[in-house]
mmCIF file of C-alpha atoms in Angstrom:
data_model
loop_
_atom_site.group_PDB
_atom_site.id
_atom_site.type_symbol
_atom_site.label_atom_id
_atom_site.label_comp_id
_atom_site.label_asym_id
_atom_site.label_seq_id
_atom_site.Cartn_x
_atom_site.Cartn_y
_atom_site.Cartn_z
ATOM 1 C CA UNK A 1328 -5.499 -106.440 88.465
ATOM 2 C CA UNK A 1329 -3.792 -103.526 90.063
ATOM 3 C CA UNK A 1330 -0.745 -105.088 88.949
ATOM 4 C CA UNK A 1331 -1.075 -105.945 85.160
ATOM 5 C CA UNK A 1332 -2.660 -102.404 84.502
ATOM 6 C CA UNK A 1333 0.399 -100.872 86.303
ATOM 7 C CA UNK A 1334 2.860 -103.613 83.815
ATOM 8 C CA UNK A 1335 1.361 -102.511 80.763
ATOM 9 C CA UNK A 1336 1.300 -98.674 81.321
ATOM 10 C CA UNK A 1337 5.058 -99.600 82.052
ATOM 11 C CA UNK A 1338 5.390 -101.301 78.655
ATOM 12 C CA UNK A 1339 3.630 -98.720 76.873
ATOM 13 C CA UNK A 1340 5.623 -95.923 78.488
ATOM 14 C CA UNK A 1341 8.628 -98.052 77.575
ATOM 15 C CA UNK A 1342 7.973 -98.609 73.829
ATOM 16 C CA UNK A 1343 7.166 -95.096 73.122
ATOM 17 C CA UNK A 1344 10.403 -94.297 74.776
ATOM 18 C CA UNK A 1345 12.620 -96.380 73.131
ATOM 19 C CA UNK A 1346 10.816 -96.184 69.516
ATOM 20 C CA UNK A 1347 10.459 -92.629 70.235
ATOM 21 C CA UNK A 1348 14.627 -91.809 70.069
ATOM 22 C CA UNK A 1349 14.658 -93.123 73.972
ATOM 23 C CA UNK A 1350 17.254 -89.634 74.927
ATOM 24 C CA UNK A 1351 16.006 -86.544 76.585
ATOM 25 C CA UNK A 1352 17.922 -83.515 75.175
ATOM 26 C CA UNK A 1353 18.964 -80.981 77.247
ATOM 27 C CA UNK A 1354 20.929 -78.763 75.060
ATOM 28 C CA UNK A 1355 19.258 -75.836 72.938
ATOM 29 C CA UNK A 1356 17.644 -76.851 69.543
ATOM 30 C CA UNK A 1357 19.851 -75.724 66.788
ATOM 31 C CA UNK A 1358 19.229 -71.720 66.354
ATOM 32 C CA UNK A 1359 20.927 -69.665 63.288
ATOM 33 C CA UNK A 1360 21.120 -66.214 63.766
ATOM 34 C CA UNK A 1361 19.066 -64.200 61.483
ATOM 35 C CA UNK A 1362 20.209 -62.734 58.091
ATOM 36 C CA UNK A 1363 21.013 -59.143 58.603
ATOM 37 C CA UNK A 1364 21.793 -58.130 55.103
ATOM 38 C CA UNK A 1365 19.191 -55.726 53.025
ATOM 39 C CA UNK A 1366 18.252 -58.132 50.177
ATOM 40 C CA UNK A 1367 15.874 -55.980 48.899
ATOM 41 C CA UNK A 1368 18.338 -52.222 48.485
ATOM 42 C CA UNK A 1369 16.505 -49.608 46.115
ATOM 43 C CA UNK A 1370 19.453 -49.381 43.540
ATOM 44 C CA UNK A 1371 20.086 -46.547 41.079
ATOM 45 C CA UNK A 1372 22.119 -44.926 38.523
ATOM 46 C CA UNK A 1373 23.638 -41.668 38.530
ATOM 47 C CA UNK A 1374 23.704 -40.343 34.904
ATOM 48 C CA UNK A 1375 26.032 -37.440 36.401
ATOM 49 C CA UNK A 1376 26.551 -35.812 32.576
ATOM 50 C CA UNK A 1377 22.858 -35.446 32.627
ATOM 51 C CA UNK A 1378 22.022 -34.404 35.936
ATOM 52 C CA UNK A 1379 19.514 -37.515 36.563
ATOM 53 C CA UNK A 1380 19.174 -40.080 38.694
ATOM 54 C CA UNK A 1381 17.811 -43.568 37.336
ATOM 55 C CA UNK A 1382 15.282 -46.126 39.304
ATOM 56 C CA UNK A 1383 17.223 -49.361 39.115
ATOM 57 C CA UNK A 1384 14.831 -52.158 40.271
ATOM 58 C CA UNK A 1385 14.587 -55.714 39.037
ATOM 59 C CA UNK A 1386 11.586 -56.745 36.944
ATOM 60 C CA UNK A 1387 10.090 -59.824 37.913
ATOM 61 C CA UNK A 1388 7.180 -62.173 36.619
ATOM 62 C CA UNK A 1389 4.755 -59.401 37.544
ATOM 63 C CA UNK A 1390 6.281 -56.985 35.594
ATOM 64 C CA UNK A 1391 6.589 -59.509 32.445
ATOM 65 C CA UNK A 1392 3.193 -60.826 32.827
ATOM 66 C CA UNK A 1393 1.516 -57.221 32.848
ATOM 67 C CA UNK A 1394 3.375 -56.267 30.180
ATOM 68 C CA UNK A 1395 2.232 -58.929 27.864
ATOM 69 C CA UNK A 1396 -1.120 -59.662 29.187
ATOM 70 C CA UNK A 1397 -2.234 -55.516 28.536
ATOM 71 C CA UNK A 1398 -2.676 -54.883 32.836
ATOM 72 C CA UNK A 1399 -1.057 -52.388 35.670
ATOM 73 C CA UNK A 1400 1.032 -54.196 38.104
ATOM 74 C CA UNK A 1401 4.025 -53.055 39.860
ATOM 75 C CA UNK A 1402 6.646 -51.085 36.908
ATOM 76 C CA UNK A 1403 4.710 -51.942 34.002
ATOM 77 C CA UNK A 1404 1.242 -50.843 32.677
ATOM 78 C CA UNK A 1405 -0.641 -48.295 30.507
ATOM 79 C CA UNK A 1406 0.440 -44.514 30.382
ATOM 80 C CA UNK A 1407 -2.093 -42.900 33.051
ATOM 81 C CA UNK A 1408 -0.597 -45.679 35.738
ATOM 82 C CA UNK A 1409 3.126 -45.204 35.029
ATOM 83 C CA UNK A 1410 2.742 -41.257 35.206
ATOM 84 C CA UNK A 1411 0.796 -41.962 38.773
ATOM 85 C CA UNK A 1412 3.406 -45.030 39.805
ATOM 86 C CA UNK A 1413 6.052 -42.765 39.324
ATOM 87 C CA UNK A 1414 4.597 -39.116 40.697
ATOM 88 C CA UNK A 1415 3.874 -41.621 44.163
ATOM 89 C CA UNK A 1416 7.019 -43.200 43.927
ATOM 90 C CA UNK A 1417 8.941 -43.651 47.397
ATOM 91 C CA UNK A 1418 12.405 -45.152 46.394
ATOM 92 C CA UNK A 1419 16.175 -44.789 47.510
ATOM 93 C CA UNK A 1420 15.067 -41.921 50.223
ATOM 94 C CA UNK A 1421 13.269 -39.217 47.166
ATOM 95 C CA UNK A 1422 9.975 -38.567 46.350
ATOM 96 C CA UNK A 1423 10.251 -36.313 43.620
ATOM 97 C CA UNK A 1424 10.741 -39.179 40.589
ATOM 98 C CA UNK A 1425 9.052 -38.887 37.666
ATOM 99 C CA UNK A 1426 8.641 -40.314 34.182
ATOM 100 C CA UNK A 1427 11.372 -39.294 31.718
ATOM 101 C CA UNK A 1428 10.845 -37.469 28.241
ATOM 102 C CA UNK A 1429 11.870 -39.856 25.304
ATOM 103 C CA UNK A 1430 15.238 -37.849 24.741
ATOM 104 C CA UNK A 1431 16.465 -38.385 28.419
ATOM 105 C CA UNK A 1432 15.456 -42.422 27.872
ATOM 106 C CA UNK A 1433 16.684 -42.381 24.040
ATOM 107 C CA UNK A 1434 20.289 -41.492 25.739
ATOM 108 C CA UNK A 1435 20.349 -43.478 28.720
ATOM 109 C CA UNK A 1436 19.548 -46.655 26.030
ATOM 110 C CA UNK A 1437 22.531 -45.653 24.140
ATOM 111 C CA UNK A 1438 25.095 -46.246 26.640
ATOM 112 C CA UNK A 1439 26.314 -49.872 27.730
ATOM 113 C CA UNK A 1440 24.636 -51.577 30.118
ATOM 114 C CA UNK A 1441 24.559 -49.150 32.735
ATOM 115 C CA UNK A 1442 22.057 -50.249 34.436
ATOM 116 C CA UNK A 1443 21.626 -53.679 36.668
ATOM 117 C CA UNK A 1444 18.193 -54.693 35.602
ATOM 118 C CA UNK A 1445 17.236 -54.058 31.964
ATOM 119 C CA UNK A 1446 14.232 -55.650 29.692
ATOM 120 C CA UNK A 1447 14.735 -55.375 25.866
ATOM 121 C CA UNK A 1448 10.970 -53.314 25.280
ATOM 122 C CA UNK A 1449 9.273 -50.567 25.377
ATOM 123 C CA UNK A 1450 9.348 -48.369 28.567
ATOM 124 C CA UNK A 1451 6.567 -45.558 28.737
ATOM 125 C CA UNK A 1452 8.373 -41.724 28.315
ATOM 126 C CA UNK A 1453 5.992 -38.395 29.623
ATOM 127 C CA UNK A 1454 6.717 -37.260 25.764
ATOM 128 C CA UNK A 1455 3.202 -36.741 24.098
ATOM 129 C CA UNK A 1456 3.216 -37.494 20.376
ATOM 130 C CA UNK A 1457 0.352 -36.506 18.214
ATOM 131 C CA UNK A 1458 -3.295 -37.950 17.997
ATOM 132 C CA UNK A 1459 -3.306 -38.836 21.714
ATOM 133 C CA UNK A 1460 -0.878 -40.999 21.701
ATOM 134 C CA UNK A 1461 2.776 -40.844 23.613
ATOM 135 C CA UNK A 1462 6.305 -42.162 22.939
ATOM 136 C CA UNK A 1463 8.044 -45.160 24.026
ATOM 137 C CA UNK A 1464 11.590 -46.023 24.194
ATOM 138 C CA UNK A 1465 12.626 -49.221 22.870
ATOM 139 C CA UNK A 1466 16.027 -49.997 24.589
ATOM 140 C CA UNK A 1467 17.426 -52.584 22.786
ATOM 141 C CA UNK A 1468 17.784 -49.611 19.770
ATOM 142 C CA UNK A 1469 17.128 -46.409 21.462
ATOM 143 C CA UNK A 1470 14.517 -45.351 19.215
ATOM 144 C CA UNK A 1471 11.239 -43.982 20.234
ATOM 145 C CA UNK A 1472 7.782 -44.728 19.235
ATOM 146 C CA UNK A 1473 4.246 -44.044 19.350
ATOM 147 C CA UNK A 1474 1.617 -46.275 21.261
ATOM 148 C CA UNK A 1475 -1.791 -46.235 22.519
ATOM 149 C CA UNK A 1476 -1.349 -44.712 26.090
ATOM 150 C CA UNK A 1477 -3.922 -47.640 27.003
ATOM 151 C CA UNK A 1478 -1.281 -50.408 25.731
ATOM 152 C CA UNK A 1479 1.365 -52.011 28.834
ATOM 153 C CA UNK A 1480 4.950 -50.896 28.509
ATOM 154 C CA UNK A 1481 7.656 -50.961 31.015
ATOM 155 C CA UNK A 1482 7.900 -48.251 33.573
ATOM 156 C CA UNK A 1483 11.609 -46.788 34.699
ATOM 157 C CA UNK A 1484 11.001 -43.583 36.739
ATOM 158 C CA UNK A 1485 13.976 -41.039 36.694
ATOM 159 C CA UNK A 1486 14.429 -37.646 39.079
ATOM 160 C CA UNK A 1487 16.726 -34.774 38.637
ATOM 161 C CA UNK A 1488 19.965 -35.015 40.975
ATOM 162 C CA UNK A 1489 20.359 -32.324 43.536
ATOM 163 C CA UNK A 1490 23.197 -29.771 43.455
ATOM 164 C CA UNK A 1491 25.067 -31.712 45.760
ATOM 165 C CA UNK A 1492 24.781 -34.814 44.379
#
């Protein structure tokens, strides 16, 4: 009795081993160091003519879906969040960004792809216009234009550059 109990845990043990893979590895498992790189860098433009500095970050599926959908998330939403996203900003080491007037965003759309990450639509400006309502800057023409500060829009903060910059 002693005997077939002892065969068959042998058997057992034995198929499990050699269905198993049958080796016992003695070397590390296979380890990759891990990335290093930034892949998330807070990127800018200097407008150095103008004296600004330009937020520079990618718009996502967020972004787009706020945007159309009429809701705050992330760098795009009604007027009263952009003002706030922007006066709490913390992005490429400052904390003094704000929203630009129309004129400063009218000029920065003129110029040639200058910047990395770009929608064609409207992007919210501090500029009041009358009847309550405040200017947008439509980049693909540079033109401004007047919307319900409760409608979405892009958000693209800006800051003045320091003397030494």
């Amino acid at each position: 009795m002693k005997r077939s109990l002892f065969v068959a845990v042998s058997l057992i043990l034995g198929a499990i081993w050699l269905f198993g893979g049958g080796t016992i590895s003695t070397t590390k498992p296979y380890y990759e160091e891990p990335f290093t790189e930034e892949c998330n860098k807070d990127t800018i433009y200097i407008e150095k003519d103008a004296g600004l500095m330009w937020q520079d970050a990618t718009y996502g599926d967020k972004e787009d879906g706020a945007y159309k959908q009429e809701y705050n998330s992330r760098r795009s939403g009604d007027w009263a969040y952009a003002a706030r996203y922007c006066q709490d900003l913390a992005y490429a080491g400052y904390y003094d960004w704000r929203l630009p007037t129309s004129d400063e965003l009218m000029n920065l759309s003129r110029k040639d792809r200058v910047l990395q990450d770009n929608r064609g639509a409207d992007f919210w400006t501090s500029t009041k216009a009358q009847n309550s309502l405040y200017y947008v800057v439509y980049t693909v023409d540079a033109h401004r234009y007047k919307r319900d500060p409760k409608q979405s829009n892009y958000i693209r903060c800006v800051r003045c550059l320091d003397e030494e910059q």
